[in-house]
CSV table of C-alpha atoms and ligand atoms in Angstrom, one decimal:
chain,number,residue,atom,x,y,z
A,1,UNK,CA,36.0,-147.5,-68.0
A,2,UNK,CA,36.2,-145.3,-64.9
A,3,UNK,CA,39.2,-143.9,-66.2
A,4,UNK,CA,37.2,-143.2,-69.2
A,5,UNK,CA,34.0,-141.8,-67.3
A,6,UNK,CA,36.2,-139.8,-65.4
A,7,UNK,CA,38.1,-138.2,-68.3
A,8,UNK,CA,34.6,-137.1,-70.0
A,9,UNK,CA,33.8,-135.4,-67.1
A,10,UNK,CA,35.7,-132.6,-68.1
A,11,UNK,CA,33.8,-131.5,-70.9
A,12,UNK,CA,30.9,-130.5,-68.7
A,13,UNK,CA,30.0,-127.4,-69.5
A,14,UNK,CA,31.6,-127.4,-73.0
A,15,UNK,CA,30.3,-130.1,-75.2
A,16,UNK,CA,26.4,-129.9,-74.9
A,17,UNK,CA,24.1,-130.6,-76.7
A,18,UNK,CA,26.4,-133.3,-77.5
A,19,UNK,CA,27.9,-136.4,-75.1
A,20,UNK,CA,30.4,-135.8,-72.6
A,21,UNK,CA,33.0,-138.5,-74.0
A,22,UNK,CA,36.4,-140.2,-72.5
A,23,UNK,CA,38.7,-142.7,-74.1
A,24,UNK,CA,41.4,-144.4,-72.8
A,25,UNK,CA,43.9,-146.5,-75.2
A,26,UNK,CA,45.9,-149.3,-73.5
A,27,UNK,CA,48.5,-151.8,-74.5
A,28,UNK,CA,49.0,-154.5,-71.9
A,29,UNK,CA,47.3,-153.3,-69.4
A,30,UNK,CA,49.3,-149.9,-70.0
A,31,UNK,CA,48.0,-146.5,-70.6
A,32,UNK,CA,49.1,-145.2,-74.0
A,33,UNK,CA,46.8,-142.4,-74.8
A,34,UNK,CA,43.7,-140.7,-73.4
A,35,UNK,CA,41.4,-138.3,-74.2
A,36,UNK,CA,37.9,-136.5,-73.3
A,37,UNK,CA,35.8,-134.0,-76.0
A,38,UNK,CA,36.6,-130.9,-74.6
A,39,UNK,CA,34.5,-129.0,-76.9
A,40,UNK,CA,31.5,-128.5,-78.7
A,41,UNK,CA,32.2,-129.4,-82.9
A,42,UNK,CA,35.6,-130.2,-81.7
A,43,UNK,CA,37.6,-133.8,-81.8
A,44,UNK,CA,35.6,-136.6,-80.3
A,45,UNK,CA,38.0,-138.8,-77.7
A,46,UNK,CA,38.4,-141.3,-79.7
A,47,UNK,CA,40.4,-139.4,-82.3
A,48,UNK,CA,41.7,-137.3,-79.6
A,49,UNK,CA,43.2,-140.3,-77.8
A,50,UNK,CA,44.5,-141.2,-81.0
A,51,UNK,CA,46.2,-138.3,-81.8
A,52,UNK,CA,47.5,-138.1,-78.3
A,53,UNK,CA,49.3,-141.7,-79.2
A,54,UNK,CA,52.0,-141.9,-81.7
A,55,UNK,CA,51.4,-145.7,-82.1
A,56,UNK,CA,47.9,-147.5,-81.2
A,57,UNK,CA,48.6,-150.9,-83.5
A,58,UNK,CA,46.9,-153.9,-81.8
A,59,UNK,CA,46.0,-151.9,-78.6
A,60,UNK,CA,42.5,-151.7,-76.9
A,61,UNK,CA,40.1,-148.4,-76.6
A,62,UNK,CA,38.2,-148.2,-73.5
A,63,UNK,CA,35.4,-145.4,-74.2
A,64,UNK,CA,31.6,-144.3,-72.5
A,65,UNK,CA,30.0,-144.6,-75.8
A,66,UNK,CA,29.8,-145.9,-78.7
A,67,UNK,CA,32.3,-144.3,-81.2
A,68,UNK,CA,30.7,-142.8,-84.2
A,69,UNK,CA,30.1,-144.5,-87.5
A,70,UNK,CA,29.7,-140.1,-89.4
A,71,UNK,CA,31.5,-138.2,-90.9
A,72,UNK,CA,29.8,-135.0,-89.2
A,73,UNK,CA,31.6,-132.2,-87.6
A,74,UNK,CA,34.3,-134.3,-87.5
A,75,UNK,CA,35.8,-137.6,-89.4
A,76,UNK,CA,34.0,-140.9,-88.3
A,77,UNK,CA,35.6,-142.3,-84.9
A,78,UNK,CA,35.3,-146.0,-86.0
A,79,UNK,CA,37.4,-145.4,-89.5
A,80,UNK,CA,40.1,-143.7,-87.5
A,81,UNK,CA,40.3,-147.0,-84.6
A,82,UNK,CA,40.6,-149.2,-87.9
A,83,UNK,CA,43.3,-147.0,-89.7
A,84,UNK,CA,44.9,-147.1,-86.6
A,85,UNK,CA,45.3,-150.7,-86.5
A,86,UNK,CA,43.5,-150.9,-82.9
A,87,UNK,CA,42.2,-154.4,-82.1
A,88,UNK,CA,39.9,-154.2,-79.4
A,89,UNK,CA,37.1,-151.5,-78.5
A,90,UNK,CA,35.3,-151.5,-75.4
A,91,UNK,CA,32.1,-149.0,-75.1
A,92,UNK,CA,29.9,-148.8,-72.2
A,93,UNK,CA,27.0,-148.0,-74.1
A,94,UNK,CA,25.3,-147.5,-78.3
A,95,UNK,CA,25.3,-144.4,-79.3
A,96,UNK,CA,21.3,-143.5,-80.0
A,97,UNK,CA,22.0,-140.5,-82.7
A,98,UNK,CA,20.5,-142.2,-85.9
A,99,UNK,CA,23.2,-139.8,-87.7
A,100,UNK,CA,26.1,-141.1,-85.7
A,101,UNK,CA,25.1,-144.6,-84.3
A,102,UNK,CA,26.6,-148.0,-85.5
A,103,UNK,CA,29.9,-147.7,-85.1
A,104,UNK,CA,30.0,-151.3,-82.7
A,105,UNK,CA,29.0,-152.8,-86.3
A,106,UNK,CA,31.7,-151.3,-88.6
A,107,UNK,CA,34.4,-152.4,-86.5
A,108,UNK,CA,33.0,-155.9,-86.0
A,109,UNK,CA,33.1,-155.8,-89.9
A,110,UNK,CA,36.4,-154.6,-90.3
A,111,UNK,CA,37.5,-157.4,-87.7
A,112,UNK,CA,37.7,-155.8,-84.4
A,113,UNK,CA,36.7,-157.4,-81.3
A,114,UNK,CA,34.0,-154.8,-79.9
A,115,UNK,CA,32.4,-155.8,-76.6
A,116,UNK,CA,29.1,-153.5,-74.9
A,117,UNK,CA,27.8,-152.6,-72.0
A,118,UNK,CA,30.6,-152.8,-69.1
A,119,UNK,CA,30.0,-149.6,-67.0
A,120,UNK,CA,26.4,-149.1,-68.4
A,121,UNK,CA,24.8,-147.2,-65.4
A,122,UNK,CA,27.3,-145.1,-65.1
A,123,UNK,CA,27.7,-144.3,-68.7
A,124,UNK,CA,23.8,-143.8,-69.1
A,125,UNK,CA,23.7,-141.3,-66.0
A,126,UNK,CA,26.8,-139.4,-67.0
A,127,UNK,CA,24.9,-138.3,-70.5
A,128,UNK,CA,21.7,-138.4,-69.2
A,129,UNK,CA,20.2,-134.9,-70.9
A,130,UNK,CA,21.6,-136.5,-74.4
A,131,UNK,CA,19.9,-140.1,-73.6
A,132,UNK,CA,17.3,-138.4,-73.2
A,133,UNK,CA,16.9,-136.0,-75.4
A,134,UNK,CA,17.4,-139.0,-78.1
A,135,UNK,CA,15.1,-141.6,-76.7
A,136,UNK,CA,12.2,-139.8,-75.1
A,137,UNK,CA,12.4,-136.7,-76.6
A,138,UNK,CA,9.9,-133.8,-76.2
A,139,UNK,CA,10.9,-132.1,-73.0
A,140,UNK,CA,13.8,-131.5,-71.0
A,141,UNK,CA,16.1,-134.2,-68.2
A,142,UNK,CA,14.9,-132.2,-65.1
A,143,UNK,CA,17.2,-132.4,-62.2
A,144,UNK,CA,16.0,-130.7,-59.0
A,145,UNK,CA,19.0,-129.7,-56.2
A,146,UNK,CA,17.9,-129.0,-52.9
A,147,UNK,CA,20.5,-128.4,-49.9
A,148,UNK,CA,18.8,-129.1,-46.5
A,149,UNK,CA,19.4,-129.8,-42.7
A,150,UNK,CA,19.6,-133.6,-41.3
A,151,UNK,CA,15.9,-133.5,-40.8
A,152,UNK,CA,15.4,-132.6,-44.3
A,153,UNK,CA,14.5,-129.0,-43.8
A,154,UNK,CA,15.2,-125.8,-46.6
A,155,UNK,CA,15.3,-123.4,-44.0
A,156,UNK,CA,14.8,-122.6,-40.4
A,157,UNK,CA,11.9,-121.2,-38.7
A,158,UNK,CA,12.8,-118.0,-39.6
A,159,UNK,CA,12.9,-118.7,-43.1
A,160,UNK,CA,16.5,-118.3,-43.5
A,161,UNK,CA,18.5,-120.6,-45.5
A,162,UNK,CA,21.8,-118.7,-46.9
A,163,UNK,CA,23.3,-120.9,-45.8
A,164,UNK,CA,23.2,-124.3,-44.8
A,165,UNK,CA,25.6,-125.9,-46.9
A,166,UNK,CA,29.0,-124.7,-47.1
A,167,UNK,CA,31.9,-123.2,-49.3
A,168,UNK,CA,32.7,-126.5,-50.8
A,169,UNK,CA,29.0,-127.9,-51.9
A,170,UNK,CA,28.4,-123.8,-52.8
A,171,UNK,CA,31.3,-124.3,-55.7
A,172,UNK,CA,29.9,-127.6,-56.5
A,173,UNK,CA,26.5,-125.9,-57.3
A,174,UNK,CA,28.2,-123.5,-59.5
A,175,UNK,CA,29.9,-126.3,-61.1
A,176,UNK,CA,26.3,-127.8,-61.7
A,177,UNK,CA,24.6,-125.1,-63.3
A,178,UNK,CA,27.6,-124.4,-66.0
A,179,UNK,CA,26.5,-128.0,-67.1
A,180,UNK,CA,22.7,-127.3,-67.8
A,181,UNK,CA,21.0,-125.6,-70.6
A,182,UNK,CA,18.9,-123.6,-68.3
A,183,UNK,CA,18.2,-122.8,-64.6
A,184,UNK,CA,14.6,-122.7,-63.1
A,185,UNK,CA,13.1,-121.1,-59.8
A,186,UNK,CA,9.5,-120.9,-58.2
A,187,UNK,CA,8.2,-117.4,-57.9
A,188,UNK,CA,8.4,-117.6,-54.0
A,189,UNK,CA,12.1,-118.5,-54.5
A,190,UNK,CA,12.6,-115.9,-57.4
A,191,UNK,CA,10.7,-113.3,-55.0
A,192,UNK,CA,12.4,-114.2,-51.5
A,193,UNK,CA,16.1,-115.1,-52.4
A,194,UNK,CA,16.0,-112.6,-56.3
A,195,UNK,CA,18.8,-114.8,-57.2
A,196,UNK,CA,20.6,-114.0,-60.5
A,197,UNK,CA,20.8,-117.7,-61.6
A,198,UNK,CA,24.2,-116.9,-63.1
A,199,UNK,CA,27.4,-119.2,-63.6
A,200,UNK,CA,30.1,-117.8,-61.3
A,201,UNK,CA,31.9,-121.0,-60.3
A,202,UNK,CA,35.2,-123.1,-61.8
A,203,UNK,CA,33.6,-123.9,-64.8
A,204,UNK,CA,32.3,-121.5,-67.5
A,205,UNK,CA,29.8,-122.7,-69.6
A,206,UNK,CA,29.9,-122.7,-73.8
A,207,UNK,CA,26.6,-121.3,-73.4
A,208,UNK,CA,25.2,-119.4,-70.5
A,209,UNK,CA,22.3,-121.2,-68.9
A,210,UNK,CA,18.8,-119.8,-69.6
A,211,UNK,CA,17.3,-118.8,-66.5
A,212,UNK,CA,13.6,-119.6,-66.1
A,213,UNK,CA,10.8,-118.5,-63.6
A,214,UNK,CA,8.1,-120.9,-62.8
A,215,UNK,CA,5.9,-117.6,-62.2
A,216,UNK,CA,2.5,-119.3,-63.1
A,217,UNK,CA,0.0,-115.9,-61.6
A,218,UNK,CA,2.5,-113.8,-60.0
A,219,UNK,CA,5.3,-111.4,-61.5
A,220,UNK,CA,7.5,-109.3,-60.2
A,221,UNK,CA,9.0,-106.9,-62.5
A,222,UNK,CA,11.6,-105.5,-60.4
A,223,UNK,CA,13.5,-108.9,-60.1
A,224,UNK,CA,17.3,-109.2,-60.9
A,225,UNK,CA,16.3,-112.0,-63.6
A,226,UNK,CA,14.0,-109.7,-65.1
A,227,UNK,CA,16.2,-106.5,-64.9
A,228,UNK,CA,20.2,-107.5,-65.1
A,229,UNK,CA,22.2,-107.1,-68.5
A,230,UNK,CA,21.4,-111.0,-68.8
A,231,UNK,CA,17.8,-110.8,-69.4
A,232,UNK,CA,17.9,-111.9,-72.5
A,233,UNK,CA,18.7,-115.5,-71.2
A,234,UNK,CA,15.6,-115.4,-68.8
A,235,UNK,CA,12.3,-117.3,-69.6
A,236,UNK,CA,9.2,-116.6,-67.4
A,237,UNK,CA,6.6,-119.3,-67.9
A,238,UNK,CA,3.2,-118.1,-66.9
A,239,UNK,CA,-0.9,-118.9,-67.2
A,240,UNK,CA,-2.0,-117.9,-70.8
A,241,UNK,CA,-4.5,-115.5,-69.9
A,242,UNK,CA,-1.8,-112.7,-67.7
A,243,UNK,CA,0.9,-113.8,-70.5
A,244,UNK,CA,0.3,-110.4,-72.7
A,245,UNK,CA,0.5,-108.4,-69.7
A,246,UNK,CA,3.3,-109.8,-68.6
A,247,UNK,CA,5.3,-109.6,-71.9
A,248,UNK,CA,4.6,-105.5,-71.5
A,249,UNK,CA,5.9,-105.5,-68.2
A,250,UNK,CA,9.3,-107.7,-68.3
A,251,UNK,CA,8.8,-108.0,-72.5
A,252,UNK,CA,10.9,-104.9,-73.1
A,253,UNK,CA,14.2,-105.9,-71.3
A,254,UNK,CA,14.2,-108.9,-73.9
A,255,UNK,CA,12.6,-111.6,-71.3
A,256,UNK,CA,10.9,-114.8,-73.1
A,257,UNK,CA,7.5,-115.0,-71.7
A,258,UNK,CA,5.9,-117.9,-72.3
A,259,UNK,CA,2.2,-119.0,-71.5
A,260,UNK,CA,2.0,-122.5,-70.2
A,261,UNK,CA,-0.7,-124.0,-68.0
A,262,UNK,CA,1.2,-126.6,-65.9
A,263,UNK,CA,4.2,-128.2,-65.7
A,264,UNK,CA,4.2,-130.3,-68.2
A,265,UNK,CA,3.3,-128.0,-71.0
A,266,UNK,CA,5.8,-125.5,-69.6
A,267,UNK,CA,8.4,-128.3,-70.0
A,268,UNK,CA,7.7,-128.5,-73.3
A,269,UNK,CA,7.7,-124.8,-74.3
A,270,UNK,CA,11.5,-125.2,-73.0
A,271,UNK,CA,12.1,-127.9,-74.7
A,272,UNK,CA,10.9,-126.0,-78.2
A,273,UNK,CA,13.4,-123.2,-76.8
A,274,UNK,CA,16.0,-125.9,-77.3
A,275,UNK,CA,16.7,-126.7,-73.3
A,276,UNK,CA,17.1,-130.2,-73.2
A,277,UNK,CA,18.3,-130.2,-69.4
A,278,UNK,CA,16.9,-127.9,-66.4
A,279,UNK,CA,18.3,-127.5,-62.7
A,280,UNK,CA,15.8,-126.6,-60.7
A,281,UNK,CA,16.7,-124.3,-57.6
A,282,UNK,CA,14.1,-124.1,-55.7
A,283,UNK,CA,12.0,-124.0,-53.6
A,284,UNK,CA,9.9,-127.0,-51.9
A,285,UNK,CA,6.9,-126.3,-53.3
A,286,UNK,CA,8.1,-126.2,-56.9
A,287,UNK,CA,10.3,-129.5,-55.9
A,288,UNK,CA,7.4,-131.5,-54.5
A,289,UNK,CA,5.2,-130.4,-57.5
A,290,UNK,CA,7.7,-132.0,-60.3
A,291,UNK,CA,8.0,-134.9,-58.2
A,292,UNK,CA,4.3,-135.3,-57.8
A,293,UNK,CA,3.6,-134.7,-61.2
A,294,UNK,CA,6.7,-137.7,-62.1
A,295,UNK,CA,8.6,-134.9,-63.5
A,296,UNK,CA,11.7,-134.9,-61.9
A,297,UNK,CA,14.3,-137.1,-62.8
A,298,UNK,CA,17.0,-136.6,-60.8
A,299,UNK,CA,17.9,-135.2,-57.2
A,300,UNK,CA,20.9,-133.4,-56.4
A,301,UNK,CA,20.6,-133.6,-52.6
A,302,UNK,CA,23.4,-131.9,-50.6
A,303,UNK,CA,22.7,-132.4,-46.9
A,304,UNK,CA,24.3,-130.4,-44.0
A,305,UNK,CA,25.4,-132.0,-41.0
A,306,UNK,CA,22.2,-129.7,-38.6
A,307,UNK,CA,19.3,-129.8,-36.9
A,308,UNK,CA,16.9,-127.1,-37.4
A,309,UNK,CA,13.9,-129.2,-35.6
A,310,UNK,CA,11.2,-126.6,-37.2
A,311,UNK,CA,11.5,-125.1,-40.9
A,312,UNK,CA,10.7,-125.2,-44.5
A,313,UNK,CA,10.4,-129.1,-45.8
A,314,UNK,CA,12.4,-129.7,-49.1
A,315,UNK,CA,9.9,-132.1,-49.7
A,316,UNK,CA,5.9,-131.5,-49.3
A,317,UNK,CA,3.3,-134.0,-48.1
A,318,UNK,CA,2.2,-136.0,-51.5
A,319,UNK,CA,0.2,-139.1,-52.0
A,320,UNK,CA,1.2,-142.0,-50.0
A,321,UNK,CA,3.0,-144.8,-51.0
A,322,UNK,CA,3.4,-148.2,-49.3
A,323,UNK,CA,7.2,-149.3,-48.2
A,324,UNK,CA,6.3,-152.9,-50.5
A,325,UNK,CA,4.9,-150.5,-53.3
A,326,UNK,CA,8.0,-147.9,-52.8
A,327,UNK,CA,10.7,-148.6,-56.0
A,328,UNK,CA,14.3,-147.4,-55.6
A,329,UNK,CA,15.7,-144.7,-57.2
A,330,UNK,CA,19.2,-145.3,-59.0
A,331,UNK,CA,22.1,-144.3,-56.9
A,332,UNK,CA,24.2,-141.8,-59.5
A,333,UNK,CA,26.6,-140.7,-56.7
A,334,UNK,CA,27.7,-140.5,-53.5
A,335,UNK,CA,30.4,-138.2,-51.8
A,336,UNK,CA,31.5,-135.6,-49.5
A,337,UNK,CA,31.6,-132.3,-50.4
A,338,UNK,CA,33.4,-130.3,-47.4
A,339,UNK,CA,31.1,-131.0,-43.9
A,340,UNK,CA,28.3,-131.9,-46.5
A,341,UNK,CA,26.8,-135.2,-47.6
A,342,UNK,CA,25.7,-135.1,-51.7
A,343,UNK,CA,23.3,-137.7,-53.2
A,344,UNK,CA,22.8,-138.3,-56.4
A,345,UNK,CA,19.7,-139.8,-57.9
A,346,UNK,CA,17.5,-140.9,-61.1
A,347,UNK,CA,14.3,-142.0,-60.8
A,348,UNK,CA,15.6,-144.4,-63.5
A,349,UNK,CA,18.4,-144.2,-66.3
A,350,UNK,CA,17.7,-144.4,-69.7
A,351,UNK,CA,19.4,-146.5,-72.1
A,352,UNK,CA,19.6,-146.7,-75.6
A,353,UNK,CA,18.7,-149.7,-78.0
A,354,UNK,CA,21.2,-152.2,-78.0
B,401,LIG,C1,30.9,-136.0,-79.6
B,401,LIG,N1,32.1,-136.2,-78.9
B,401,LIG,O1,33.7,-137.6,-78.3
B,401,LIG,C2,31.8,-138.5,-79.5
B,401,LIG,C3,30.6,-138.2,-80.1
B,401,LIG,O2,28.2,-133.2,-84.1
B,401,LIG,P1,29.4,-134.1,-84.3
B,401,LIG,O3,29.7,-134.3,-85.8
B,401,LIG,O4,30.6,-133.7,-83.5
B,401,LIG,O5,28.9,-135.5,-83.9
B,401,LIG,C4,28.2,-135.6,-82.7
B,401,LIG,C5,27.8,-137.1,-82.5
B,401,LIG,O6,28.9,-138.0,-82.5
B,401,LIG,C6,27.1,-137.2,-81.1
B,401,LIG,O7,25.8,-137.0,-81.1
B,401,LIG,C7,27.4,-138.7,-80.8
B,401,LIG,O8,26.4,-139.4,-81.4
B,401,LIG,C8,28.7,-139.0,-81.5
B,401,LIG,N2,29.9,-139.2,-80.7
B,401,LIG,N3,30.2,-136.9,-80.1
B,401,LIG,O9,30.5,-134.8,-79.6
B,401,LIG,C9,32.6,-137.4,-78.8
B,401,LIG,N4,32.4,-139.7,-79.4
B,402,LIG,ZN1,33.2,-139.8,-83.1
C-alpha cells in the first residue's frame, strides 16, 4: 500500500478534480505490474496496472481506493480485475462518488476476496480535496503553508522574510501549488511581497491555479495579480459594498471580483467558482483568522533551523485553550526538505462511508 500511495503521488498536479490513484499487482509477494492515473479522463491504475501486466490470473491488486464499479470516462475498474482473472483486491479506502462507488461489492459477487481499510489515514489524507469535496461539500479543503524561524516567526524585525527557508523547501512550495485549484494571499501579503502566485516549479499543473486575494476593504490596482497576462486566473474577494468599484478598477484586466463578507462566505463563492482546494500563502494574520474561524484544515509548516528572537508570528494570539482540552491534529507528514524541517497536518481526515 505504500508502494501504492507512493505511485499516485505522481499524478499531483494532473488528475484533479479527480483521486490521485496507485496500484500495485503482485504474485507471491512479487511485483508484476504497477500503475498511477497520470491524467485527468485518462486510464485509472487499476487498468493501467493491468495493462502494464501481460498476465494478472490469480494475483493480488494493492490500490488507495476503491476501484470503480462505472463505466465513465473510462471502462469500470472492477470488470477489468474480474476479466483479468485477479483474485484478491486490497483498497485502502470506498470510493464516496455515488457514480463510481461500489466496486468492493461487485468483486465480492463475482468471488474475489476484497479486504478494506489497510493504510486508511494515509489514503484519506493523500485525496483529501476529493474526500472532501464528496462528503462535506460546499466549500473548498483549505491548506495554509507558512515557513518560519525555530521560534515560530514569518519574518524578522525588519519585516523581511525572502528568505527563511531554503532552495530545497522553495521547490517543494512550487511543487505544492501545481497541486491546488487555487492560491490565496491576505492584502498585506499581496501588497508587501506582490507575488505572482504562479506555478514555476517541477511540476506543471493541468490547470493553472486560480490566484485569489483576501482583499476584504483594501485594493491595490497596480498589483502583479491584478495586472500580469494571468489575470484572468485571479479572484479578489472583497466587502459587498466597495465590490462595484472594485470590478471598474481591476474588472477590465479580466479579474473575478467577488463580494463576500467573511471567510466563510468567501469560501463558498470559491467553491461555486469550482475550487475545491486552496493554499493559502500568507500572511499571519490571514493564517490565524482561518484557524480561528476552524477553517483551516491543514498546515504545511516548513520550519528553518534560526532564531530571529523578535519578528512577525505565523500564528496570532487566539482564544485559549487548556493542554487537557487541546485535541491533536493528524500527523500527514514528516521530513526534511534541505536544512528545513516540514510538517504536515489535518485538523482531522475525512473518510468516506464504509
Ligand atoms: C480516477 N482515477 O485511477 C480511479 C478513479 O471521471 P472518470 O470516469 O475517470 O471517473 C472518475 C471516478 O472514478 C473518480 O471520481 C473515482 O470515484 C473513480 N476512481 N478515478 O480518476 C483512478 N481509480
Ligand atoms: Zn476505475
Amino acid at each position: 500500500m505504500d508502494r501504492a500511495l507512493a505511485l499516485a503521488l505522481n499524478g499531483w498536479g494532473r488528475v484533479a478534480p479527480n483521486p490521485l490513484v496507485g496500484a500495485v499487482l503482485l504474485r507471491d509477494g512479487q511485483v508484476i505490474g504497477e500503475a498511477f492515473h497520470a491524467e485527468f479522463g485518462g486510464a485509472h491504475a487499476e487498468a493501467a496496472a493491468l495493462a502494464a501486466c501481460p498476465d494478472a490470473a490469480g494475483a493480488t491488486c494493492v490500490v488507495n481506493l476503491e476501484p470503480c464499479a462505472h463505466q465513465g470516462k473510462t471502462p469500470p475498474c472492477a470488470e477489468a480485475l474480474i476479466a483479468a482473472g485477479v483474485r484478491r483486491v486490497v483498497a485502502a479506502i470506498r470510493d464516496p462518488d455515488p457514480a463510481a462507488r461500489g466496486g468492493a461489492d461487485v468483486l465480492r459477487r463475482a468471488g474475489l476476496q476484497v479486504e478494506l481499510g489497510i493504510g486508511d489515514q494515509a489514503a484519506a489524507a493523500l485525496n483529501a480535496p476529493f474526500l472532501w469535496a464528496a462528503v462535506r461539500p460546499g466549500r473548498p479543503f483549505v491548506a495554509l503553508k507558512v515557513a518560519t524561524s525555530l521560534d515560530g516567526l514569518l519574518a524578522d524585525a525588519d519585516g523581511k522574510s525572502q528568505w527563511i527557508s531554503g532552495p530545497e523547501a522553495r521547490e517543494y512550495a512550487h511543487w505544492l501549488r501545481a497541486g491546488f485549484d487555487a492560491i490565496g494571499v491576505g492584502h498585506e501579503t499581496a501588497v508587501k511581497d506582490n507575488p505572482e502566485l504562479t506555478v514555476r516549479g517541477p511540476v506543471s499543473p493541468r490547470v493553472a491555479p486560480w490566484r485569489v486575494v483576501f482583499a476584504r476593504r483594501r485594493v491595490e490596482p497596480g498589483l502583479r495579480v491584478f495586472t500580469d497576462g494571468m489575470a484572468a486566473r485571479t479572484v479578489v474577494l472583497v466587502a459587498a459594498d466597495i465590490r462595484d468599484r472594485v470590478a471598474r478598477e481591476v474588472g477590465g484586466a479580466g479579474v473575478t471580483v467577488v463580494a463576500a463578507d467573511g471567510l466563510q462566505a468567501g469560501l463558498e463563492a470559491l467553491w461555486t467558482l469550482g475550487v475545491r482546494s486552496l493554499l493559502l500563502e500568507g500572511g499571519g494574520r490571514l493564517a490565524t483568522a482561518f484557524l480561528g474561524a476552524g477553517l483551516a484544515d491543514r498546515v504545511y509548516w516548513i520550519q528553518a533551523p534560526v532564531w530571529l528572537g523578535t519578528g512577525v508570528p505565523a500564528f496570532g494570539a487566539r482564544d485559549p485553550v487548556t493542554l487537557d482540552g487541546a485535541r491533536a491534529w493528524a500527523i500527514v507528514e514528516r521530513r526534511a526538505l534541505g536544512r528545513d524541517s516540514l510538517l504536515v497536518v489535518d485538523r482531522e481526515l475525512c473518510f468516506p462511508a464504509s
